[in-house]
Every structure is written in C-alpha cells, then in structure tokens.
Tab-separated table of C-alpha atoms and ligand atoms in Angstrom:
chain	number	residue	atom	x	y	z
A	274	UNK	CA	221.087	103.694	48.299
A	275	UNK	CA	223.961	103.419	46.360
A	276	UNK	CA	226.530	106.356	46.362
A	277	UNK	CA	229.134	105.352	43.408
A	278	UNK	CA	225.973	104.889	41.135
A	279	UNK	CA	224.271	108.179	42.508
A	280	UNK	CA	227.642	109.930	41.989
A	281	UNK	CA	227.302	109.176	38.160
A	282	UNK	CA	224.849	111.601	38.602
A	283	UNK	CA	226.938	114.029	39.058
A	284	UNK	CA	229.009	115.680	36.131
A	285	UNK	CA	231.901	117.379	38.095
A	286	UNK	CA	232.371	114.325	39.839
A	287	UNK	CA	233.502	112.426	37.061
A	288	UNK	CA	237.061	114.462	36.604
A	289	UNK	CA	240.651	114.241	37.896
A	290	UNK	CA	242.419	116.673	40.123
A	291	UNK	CA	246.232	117.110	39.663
A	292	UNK	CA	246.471	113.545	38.153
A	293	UNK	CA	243.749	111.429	40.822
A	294	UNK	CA	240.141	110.848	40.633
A	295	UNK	CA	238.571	113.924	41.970
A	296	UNK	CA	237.371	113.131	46.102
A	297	UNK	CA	235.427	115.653	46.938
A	298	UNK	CA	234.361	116.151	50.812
A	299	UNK	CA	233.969	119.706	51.886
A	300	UNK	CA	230.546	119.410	51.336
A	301	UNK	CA	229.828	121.189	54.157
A	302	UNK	CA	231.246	123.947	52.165
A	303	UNK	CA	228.647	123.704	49.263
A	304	UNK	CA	227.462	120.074	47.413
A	305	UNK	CA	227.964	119.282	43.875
A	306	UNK	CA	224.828	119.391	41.404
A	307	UNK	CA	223.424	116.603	39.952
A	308	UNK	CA	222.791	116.624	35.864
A	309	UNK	CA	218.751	116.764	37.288
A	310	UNK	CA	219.734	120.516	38.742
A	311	UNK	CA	221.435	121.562	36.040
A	312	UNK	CA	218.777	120.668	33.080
A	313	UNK	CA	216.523	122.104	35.148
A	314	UNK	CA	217.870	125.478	35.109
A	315	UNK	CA	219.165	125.522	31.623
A	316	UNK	CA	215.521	124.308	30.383
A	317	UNK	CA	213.948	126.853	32.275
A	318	UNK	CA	216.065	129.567	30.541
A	319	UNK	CA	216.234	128.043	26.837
A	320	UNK	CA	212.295	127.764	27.510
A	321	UNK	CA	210.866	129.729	30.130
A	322	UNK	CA	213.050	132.763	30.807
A	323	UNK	CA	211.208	136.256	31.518
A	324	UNK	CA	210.523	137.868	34.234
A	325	UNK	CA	207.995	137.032	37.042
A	326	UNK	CA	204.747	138.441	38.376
A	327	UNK	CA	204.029	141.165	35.687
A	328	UNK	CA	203.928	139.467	32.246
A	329	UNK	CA	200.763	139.315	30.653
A	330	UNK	CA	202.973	137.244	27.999
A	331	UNK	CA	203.386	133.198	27.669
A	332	UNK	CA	206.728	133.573	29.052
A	333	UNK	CA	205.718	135.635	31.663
A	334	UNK	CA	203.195	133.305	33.136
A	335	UNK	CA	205.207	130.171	32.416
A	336	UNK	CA	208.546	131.641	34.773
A	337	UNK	CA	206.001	132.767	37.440
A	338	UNK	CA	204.609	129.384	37.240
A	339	UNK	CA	208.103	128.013	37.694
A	340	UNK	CA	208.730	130.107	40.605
A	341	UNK	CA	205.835	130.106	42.854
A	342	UNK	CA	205.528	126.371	41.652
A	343	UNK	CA	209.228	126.060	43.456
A	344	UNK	CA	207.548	128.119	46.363
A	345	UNK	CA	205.073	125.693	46.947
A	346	UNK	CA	207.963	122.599	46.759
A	347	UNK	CA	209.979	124.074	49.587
A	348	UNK	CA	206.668	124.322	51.637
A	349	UNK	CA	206.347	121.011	51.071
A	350	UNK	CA	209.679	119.734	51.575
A	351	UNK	CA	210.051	121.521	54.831
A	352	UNK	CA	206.371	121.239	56.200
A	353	UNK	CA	205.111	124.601	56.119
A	354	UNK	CA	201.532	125.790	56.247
A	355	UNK	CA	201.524	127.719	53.355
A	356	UNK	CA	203.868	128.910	50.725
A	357	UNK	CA	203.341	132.481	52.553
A	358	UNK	CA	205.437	131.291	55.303
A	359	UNK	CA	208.286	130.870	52.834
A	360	UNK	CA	210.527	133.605	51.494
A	361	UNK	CA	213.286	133.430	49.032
A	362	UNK	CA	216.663	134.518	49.377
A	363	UNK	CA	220.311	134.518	49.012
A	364	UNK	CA	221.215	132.283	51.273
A	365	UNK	CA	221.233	130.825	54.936
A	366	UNK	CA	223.172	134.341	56.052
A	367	UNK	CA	220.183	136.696	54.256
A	368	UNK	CA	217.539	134.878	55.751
A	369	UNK	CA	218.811	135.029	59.496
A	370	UNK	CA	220.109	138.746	58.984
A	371	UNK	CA	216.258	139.662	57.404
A	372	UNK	CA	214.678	137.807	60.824
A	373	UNK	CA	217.488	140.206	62.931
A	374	UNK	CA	216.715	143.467	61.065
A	375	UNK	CA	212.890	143.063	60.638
A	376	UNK	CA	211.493	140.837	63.902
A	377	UNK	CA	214.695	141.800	66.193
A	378	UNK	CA	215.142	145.134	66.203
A	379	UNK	CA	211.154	145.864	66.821
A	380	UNK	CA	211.297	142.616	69.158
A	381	UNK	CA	214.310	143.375	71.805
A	382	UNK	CA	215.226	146.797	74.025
A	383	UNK	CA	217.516	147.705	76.482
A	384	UNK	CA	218.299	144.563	78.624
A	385	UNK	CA	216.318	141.916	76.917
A	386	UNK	CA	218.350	138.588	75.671
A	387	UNK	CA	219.271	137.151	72.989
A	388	UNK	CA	220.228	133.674	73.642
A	389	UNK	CA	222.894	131.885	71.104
A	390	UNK	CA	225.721	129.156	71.475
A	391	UNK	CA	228.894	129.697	71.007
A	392	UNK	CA	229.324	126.893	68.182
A	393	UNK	CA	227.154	129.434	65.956
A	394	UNK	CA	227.948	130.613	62.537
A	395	UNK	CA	229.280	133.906	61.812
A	396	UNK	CA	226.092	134.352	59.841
A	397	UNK	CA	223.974	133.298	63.269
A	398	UNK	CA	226.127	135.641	65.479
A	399	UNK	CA	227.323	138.816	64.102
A	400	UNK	CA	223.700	139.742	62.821
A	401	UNK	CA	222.530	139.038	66.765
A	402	UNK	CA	225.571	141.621	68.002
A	403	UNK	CA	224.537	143.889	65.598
A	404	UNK	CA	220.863	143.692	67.071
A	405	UNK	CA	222.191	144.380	70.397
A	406	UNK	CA	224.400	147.132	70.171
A	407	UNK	CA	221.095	148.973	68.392
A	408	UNK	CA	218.559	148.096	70.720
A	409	UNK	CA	220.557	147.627	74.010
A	410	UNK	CA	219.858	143.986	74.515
A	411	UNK	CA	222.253	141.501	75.709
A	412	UNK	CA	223.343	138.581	74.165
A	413	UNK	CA	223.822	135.364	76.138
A	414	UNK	CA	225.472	132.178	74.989
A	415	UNK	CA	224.472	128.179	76.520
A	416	UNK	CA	227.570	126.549	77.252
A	417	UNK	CA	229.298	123.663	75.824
A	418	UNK	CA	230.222	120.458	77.555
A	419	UNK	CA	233.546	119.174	76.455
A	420	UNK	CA	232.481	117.442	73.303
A	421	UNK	CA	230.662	120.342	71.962
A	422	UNK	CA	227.435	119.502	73.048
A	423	UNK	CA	224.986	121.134	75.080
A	424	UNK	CA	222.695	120.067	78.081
A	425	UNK	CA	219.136	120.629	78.405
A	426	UNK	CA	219.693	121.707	81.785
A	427	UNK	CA	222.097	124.592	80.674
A	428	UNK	CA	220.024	125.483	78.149
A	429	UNK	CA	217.161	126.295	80.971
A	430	UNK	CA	219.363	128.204	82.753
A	431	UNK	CA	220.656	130.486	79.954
A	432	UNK	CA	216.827	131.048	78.637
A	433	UNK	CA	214.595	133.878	81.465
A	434	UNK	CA	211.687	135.820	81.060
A	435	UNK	CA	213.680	138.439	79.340
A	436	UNK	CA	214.829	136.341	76.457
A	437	UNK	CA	213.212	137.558	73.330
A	438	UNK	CA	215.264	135.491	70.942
A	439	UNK	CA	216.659	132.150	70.758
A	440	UNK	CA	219.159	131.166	67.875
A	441	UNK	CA	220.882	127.788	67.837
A	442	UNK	CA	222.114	125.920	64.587
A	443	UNK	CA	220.178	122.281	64.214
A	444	UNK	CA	224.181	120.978	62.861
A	445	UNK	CA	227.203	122.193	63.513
A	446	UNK	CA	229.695	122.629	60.348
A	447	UNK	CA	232.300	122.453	62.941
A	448	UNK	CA	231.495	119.526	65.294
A	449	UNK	CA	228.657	117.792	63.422
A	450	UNK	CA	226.456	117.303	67.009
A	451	UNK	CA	222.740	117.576	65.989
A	452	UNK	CA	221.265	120.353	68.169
A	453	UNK	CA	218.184	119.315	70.660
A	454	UNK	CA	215.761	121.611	68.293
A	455	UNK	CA	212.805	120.774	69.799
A	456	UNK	CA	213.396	120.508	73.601
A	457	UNK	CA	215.642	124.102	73.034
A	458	UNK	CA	212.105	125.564	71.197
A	459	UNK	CA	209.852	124.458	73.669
A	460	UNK	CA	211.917	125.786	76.386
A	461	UNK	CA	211.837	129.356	74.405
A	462	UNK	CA	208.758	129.224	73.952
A	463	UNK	CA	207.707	128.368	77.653
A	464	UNK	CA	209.485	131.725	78.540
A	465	UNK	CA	207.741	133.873	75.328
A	466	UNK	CA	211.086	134.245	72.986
A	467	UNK	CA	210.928	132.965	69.605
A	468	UNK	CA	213.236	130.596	68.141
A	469	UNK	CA	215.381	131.201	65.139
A	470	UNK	CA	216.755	128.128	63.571
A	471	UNK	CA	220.226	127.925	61.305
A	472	UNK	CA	219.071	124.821	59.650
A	473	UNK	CA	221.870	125.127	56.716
A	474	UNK	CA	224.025	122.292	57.491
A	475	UNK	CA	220.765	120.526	58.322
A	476	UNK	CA	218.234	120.846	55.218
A	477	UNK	CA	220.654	118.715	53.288
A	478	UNK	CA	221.288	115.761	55.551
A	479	UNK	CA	217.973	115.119	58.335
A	480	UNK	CA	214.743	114.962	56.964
A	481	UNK	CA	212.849	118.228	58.608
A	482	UNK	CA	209.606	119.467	59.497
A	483	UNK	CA	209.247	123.009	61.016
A	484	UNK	CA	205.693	122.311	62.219
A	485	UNK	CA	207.037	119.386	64.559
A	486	UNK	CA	210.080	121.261	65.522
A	487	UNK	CA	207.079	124.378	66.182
A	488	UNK	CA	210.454	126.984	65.261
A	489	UNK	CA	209.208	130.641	64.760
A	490	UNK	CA	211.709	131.016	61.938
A	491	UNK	CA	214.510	128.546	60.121
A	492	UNK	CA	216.855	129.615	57.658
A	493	UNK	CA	218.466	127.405	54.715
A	494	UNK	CA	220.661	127.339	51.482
A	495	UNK	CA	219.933	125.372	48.083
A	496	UNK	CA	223.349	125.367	47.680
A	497	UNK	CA	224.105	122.841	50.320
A	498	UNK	CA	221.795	120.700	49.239
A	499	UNK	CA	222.292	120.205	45.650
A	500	UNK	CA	220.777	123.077	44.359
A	501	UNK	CA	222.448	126.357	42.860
A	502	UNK	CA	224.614	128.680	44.601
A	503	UNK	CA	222.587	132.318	45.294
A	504	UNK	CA	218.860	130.885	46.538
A	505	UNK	CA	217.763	130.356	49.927
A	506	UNK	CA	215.198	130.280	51.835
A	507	UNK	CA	213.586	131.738	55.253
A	508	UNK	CA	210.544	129.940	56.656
A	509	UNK	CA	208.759	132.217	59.435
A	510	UNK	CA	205.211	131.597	61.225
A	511	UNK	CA	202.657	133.684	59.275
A	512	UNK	CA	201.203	135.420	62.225
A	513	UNK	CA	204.627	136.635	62.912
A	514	UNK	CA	205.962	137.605	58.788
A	515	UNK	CA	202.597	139.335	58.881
A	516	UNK	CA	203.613	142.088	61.821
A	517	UNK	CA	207.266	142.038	60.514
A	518	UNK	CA	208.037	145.127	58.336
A	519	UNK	CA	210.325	144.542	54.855
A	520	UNK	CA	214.017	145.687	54.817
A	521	UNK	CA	214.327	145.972	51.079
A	522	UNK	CA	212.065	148.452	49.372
A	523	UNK	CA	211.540	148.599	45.638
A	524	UNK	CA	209.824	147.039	42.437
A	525	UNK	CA	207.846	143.375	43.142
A	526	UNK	CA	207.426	144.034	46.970
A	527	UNK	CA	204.879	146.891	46.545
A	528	UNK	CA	200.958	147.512	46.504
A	529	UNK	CA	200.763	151.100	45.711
A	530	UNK	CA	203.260	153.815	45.485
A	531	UNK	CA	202.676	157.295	46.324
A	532	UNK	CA	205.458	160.140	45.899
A	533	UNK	CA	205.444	160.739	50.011
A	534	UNK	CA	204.468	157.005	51.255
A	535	UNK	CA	204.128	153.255	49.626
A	536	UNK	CA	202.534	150.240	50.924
A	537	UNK	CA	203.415	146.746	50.425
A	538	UNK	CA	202.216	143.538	48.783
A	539	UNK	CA	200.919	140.806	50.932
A	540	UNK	CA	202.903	137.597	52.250
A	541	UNK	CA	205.636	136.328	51.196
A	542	UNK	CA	206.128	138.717	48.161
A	543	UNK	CA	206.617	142.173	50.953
A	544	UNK	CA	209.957	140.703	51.488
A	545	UNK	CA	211.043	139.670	47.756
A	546	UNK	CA	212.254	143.550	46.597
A	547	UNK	CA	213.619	143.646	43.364
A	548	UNK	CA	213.707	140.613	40.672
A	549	UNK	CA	214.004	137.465	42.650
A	550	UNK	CA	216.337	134.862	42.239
A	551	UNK	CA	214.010	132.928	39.604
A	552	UNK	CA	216.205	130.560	37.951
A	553	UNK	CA	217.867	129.545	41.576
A	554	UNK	CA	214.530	128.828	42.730
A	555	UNK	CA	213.788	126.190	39.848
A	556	UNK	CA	216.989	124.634	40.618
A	557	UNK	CA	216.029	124.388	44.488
A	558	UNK	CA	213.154	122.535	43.350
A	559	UNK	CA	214.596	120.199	41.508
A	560	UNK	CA	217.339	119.745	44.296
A	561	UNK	CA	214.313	118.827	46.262
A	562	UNK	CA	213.226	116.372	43.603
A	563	UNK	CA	216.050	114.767	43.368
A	564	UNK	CA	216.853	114.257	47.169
A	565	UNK	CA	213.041	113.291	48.079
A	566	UNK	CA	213.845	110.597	45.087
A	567	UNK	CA	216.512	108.993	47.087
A	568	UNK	CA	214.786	109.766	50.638
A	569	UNK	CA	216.156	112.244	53.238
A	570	UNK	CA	216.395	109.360	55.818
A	571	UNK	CA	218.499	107.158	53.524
A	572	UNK	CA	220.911	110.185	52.980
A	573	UNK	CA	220.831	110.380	56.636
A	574	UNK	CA	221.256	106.867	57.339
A	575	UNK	CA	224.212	106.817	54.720
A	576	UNK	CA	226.296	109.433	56.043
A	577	UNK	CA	225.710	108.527	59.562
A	578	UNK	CA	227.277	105.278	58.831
A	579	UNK	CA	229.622	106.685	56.800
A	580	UNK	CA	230.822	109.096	59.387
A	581	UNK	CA	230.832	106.589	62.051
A	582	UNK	CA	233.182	104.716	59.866
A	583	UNK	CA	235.674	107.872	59.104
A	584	UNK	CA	235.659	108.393	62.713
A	585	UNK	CA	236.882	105.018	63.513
A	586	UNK	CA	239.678	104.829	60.889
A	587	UNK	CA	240.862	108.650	61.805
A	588	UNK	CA	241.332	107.659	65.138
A	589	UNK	CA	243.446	105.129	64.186
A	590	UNK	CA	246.233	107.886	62.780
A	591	UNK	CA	248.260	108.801	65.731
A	592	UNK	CA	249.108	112.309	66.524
A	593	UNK	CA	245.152	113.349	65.009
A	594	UNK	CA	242.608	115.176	67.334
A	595	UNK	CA	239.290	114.664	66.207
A	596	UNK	CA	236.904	117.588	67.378
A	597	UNK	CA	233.452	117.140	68.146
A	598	UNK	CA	231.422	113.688	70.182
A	599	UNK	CA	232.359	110.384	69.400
A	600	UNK	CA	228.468	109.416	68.071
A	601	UNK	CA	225.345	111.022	67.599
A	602	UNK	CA	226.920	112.910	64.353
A	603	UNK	CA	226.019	113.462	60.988
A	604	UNK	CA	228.626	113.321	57.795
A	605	UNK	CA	231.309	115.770	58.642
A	606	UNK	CA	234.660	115.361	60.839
A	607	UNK	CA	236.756	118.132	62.154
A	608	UNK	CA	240.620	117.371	62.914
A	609	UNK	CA	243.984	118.430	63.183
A	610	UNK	CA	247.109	116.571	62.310
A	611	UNK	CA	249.654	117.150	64.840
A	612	UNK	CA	251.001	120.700	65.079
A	613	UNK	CA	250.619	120.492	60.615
A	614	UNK	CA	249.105	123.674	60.086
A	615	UNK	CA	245.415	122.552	58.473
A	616	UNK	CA	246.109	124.673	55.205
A	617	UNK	CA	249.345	122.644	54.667
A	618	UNK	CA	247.473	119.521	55.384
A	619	UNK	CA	244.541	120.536	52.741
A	620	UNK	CA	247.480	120.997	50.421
A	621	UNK	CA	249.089	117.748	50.783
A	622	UNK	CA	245.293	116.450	50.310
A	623	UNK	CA	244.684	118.358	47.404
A	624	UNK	CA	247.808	117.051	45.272
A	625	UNK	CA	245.906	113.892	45.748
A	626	UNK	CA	242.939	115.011	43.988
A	627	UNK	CA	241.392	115.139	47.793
A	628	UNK	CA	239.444	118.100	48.422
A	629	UNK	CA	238.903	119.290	52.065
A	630	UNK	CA	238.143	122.531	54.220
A	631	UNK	CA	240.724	124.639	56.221
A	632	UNK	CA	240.271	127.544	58.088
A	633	UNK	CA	238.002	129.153	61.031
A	634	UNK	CA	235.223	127.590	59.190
A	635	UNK	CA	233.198	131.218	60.005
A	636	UNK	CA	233.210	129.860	63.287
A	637	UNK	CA	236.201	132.106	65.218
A	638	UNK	CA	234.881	131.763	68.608
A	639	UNK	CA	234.723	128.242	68.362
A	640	UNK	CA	238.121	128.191	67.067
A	641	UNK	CA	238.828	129.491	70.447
A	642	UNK	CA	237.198	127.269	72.431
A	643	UNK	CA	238.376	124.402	71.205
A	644	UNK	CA	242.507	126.481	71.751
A	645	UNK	CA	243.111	126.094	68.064
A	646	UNK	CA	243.260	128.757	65.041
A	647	UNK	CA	242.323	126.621	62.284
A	648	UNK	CA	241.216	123.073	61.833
A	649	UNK	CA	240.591	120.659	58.710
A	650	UNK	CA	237.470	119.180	58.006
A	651	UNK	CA	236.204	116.304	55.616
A	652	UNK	CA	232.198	116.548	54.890
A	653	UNK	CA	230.267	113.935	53.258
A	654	UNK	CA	227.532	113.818	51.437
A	655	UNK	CA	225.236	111.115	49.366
A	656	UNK	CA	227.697	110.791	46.894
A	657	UNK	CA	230.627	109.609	49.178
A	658	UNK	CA	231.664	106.115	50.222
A	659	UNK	CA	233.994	104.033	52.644
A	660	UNK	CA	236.396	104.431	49.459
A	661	UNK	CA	236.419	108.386	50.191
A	662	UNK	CA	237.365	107.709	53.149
A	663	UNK	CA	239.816	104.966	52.846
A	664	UNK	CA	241.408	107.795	50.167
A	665	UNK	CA	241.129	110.789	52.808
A	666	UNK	CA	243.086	107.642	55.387
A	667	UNK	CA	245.380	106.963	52.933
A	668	UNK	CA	246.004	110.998	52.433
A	669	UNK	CA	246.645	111.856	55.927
A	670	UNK	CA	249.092	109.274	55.884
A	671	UNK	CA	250.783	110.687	53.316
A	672	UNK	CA	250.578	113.997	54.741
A	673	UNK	CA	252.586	112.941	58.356
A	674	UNK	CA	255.313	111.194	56.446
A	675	UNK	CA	255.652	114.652	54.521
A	676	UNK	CA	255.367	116.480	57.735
A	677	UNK	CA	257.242	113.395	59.665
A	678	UNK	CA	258.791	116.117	62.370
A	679	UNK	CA	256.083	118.179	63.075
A	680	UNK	CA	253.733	114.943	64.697
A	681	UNK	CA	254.153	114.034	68.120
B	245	PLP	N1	225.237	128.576	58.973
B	245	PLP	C1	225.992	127.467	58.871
B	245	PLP	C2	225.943	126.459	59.965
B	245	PLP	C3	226.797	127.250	57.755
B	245	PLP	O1	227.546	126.156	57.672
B	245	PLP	C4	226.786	128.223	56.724
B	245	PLP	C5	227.648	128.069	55.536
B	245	PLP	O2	228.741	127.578	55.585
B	245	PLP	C6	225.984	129.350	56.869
B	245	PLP	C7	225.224	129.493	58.001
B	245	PLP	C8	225.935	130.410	55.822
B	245	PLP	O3	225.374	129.927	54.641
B	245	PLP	P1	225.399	130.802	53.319
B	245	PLP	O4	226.836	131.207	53.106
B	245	PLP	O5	224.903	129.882	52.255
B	245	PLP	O6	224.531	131.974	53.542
C-alpha cells in the first residue's frame, strides 16, 4: 500500500497549516475522511434522505435500506452472527456506558468485581465506578509492568469467582501495547464474568473478529476509522442483548404502547430510541469499504512499520521519554520533551503545520502512573509516511532549540 497516493484520497489533507503542508498525526484523536465517505453521505441525502423504518414512501424504504444495509456491513466487518448483535450509537463512550447501565447494573451486587486496568479510558472507567457505587460492587484493576503492559499471570490473579465484569481496551491511545484479548476473555470466562471490550483505538488499525476473540460485548467509533464523527457501534452476544433491558425509551424502540406500560421491539432496534444516526451509519459503511479495499492487515502492517521507525528516530532526540514498550505496538507514540510542557510542544509543532495531541488523553490515572500530568502524542494512520515522521523529527528539533533551557 501506498500512503502518499492513498492520502490523495483525502480532501483535508491536501491544505497548508500556518504556511506548511498540513501533517496530520493525532489520529488517535479522530482520522480524516476519504472523498469515498464523504460522497457517500452527501449522495445519500441529495438522494435518499427520509426517515427510517416507517415510510411506506420510496424514500422511506430506500434510507432504511441504507441503514440496515450498513447494519449488516459492520456485522460483517467485525464477524458477528447476525446484524441483531449490532447496535448503533454515538460512539465508543455510548456503547460501553449502554453495556454498564443495561447488563451491569442487573449483573453485579454488593461485593461482586468489576475487573479493569488502569490504562483504561475515561469512557471504560467512570461508567464502571458509576456501576459500583449503585450496586455495591468493587472495582479491581490488573497491574501494569513497567512498560505498560500486563501479564497473563496478573491478570489470573485479579479475575475470582466474584468477578462479574471484565473491561480491558484491545489498544491503548496512551501506550499503543495491544491488549492479550483473547487469553484475558478466556480467563473471564473460565470464572463466569463477561468481557467488555474498548476496541476504539483498535477497529481502525488490527483486522478483528469478535467470534475468535469469543468477547460478550465490544464497543467502537466510525470516527476513528474514517467514517463520520457521531456513529458507533456496540456488538453484544444475542443471548445476552436479548435479557438486557433498553435505557432509552421512546419512538423506533417500541412494539406497543399502552398509557400505563409499553413493550419493546425485538433485537437490535429495543436499543435504537429515537431517530438513529442514519446518515452516520452510511458513512460507517463506506469507511468499511474503503478500508477492506486497502486490507486491514496492510494498514496494520504499515503503521507497525511505521511506528517502529518513529520510535527509532525519537529516541535518537536526547532529553525525550518515550512512554509505552519498545515493540509489539501499533501507530501511535506517547512522549515528553524534557520538562517542555506538552501543550507548548504541540504549539511549536503546530506553527509547522504539524498537528499532534496534548493533554491527559482521558486517561488521568494513567497520567499518574506514569508521574506525569500531560504528555504529547503523534498517531498514525494509513495515510502517514516515514516523511511524517522525518517532519514530526525535524519539529521536535525545532521545538528544544526554542525551549534550549528547559532540556536536560
Ligand atoms: N476508548 C478509547 C481507547 C479511546 O481512545 C476513545 C477516544 O479517544 C474512547 C474510548 C472514546 O471514544 P468516543 O469519544 O468516540 O466515544
């Protein structure tokens, strides 16, 4: 695969930023849309635009074509059963707070677990504290080893009979380790928990299949993956959606509707309340399109090489920590120039048309960990190349001369 000619691909790519070709790598953040994306949602709404499910019109029937047609793409991308294991919504945060407030609070009481790792997600933690403090359980976390990963062997000891849920992120946006999915699952599983996976800063990188990974639920964003911001997606196991009760109520999601009492559509449509997110859907799907077209395992191969190369040339800088293990990555690199603060650095960056990340990164308790408040972080995606990188070099260079005194 070729990334300067895929990057043609992309119209937002093709600008300058305060007087520099625009490099764009917080990714991680959200991706850039291809011209494939975007024609596909403004056809759909110079053609198709109405509203789904209840048209008897042409219109009608051609957007609820569109959508469940986008349904059944996802299933396929991501190796569902059946497009009734796959629900739409906002975003990687919706889906894992819909699995906390629907299967959690029924699932856990006073004392059971809820097993996490402290690398997660504000959006994989906060909705498991908020489960806790309602039902009583506890939360436990699997600890790191000193590169951020984690060890099978800690992960059996953190995991007991009273574990009910497991939730682990498959990448870290922070230190870019790939997660042990599968050994973590079967280890839930051995013990009866379920296992709830964050796969947003996966989806868009590692080709994945929740059937061989045997998760109970995983959680993902289009917009991370070339699609539009505003559509995401939970897959859950059927038998399990089935016994889970919806946590919006209104128009789409019903059967019948009584003034004292209401019952609810079958799977997936019980958890869709309201109008769905129609046009974000059609631009998933043709996120998928596009990405299947180039082949999740060349993206993967190309940003594993390409992070294995910014990893060697940032180590070269002196005064840089670089956060996260040396290999076994995907595209993304955390770091910290010297005592610059990470916002300055970004700024430096920035008036060089380089865009990167600075901040917690919704991670604060991994902020901790690693005894920092902030870091930067460059994320790649199929559109970047060795040249991004020699730029991003070439910045951070820039950026200690500016910042000489402040560089050990
Ligand atoms: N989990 C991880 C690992 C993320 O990186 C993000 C987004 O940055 C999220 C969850 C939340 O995704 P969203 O904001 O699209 O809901």
């Amino acid at each position: 695969m070729n990334a300067r000619e895929l990057r043609e691909q992309f119209p937002i790519l093709q600008q300058q930023v305060n007087g520099h070709p625009l490099v764009y790598l917080d990714n991680a953040a959200t991706s850039q849309k291809p011209r494939a994306v975007l024609d596909a949602v403004s056809r759909y709404y110079e053609f198709s635009n109405s509203n789904v499910h209840r048209g008897v019109h042409t219109l009608g029937s051609r957007a609820t074509d569109a959508y469940e047609g986008a349904r059944e793409r996802v299933a396929r991308f991501i190796g569902a059963g059946s497009t009734q294991e796959i629900i739409f919504t906002r975003g990687t945060t919706t889906a894992l707070n819909l699995v906390a407030a629907s299967y959690a609070r029924e699932a856990c009481g006073e004392g059971d677990e809820i097993v996490l790792t402290p690398m997660e997600h504000h959006s994989n933690l906060i909705p498991w504290q908020q489960v806790a403090k309602a039902t009583g359980a506890v939360l436990r976390y699997i600890p790191l080893q000193s590169d951020g990963t984690i060890r099978i062997e800690d992960v059996e000891a953190t995991i007991t009979d009273r574990t009910k849920v497991v939730s682990v992120m498959y990448v870290s946006n922070v230190l870019g380790v790939i997660n042990p999915i599968k050994e973590i699952t079967e280890i839930a599983h051995r013990h009866g928990a379920v296992m709830v996976v964050d796969g947003a800063q996966s989806t868009p990188h590692l080709k994945v299949d929740v059937r061989e990974l045997d998760c109970d639920f995983y959680a993902f964003s289009g917009h991370k993956m070339c699609g539009p911001t505003g559509i995401g997606v939970l897959y859950g196991k059927k038998h399990l959606l089935e016994r889970m009760e919806p946590v919006e109520f209104g128009g789409e999601m019903i059967d019948h509707v009584d003034l004292y009492d209401s019952t609810w559509k079958e799977l997936p449509w019980k958890f869709e309340g309201g109008t769905p997110i129609i046009a974000g859907a059609v631009g998933l799907a043709a996120a998928i399109d596009f990405l299947e077209e180039i082949g999740m395992d060349a993206i993967d191969q190309h940003e594993k090489t390409l992070a294995a190369y910014a990893f060697d040339r940032l180590s070269t800088i002196e005064g840089i920590s670089l956060y996260g293990p040396t290999s076994g990555r995907v595209g993304l690199i955390t770091f910290n120039l010297g005592d610059v603060h990470p916002h300055d650095v970004a700024t430096v960056l920035d008036a060089e048309g380089i865009a990167v990340r600075a901040g917690h990164h919704c991670c604060q308790p991994l902020m901790r960990w690693l005894e920092v408040t902030a870091t930067a972080r460059a994320s790649f995606y199929l559109y970047n190349d060795e040249a991004d990188v020699d730029a991003l070099v070439d910045g951070l260079l820039k950026t200690k001369e500016f910042f000489g005194h402040a560089i050990g």
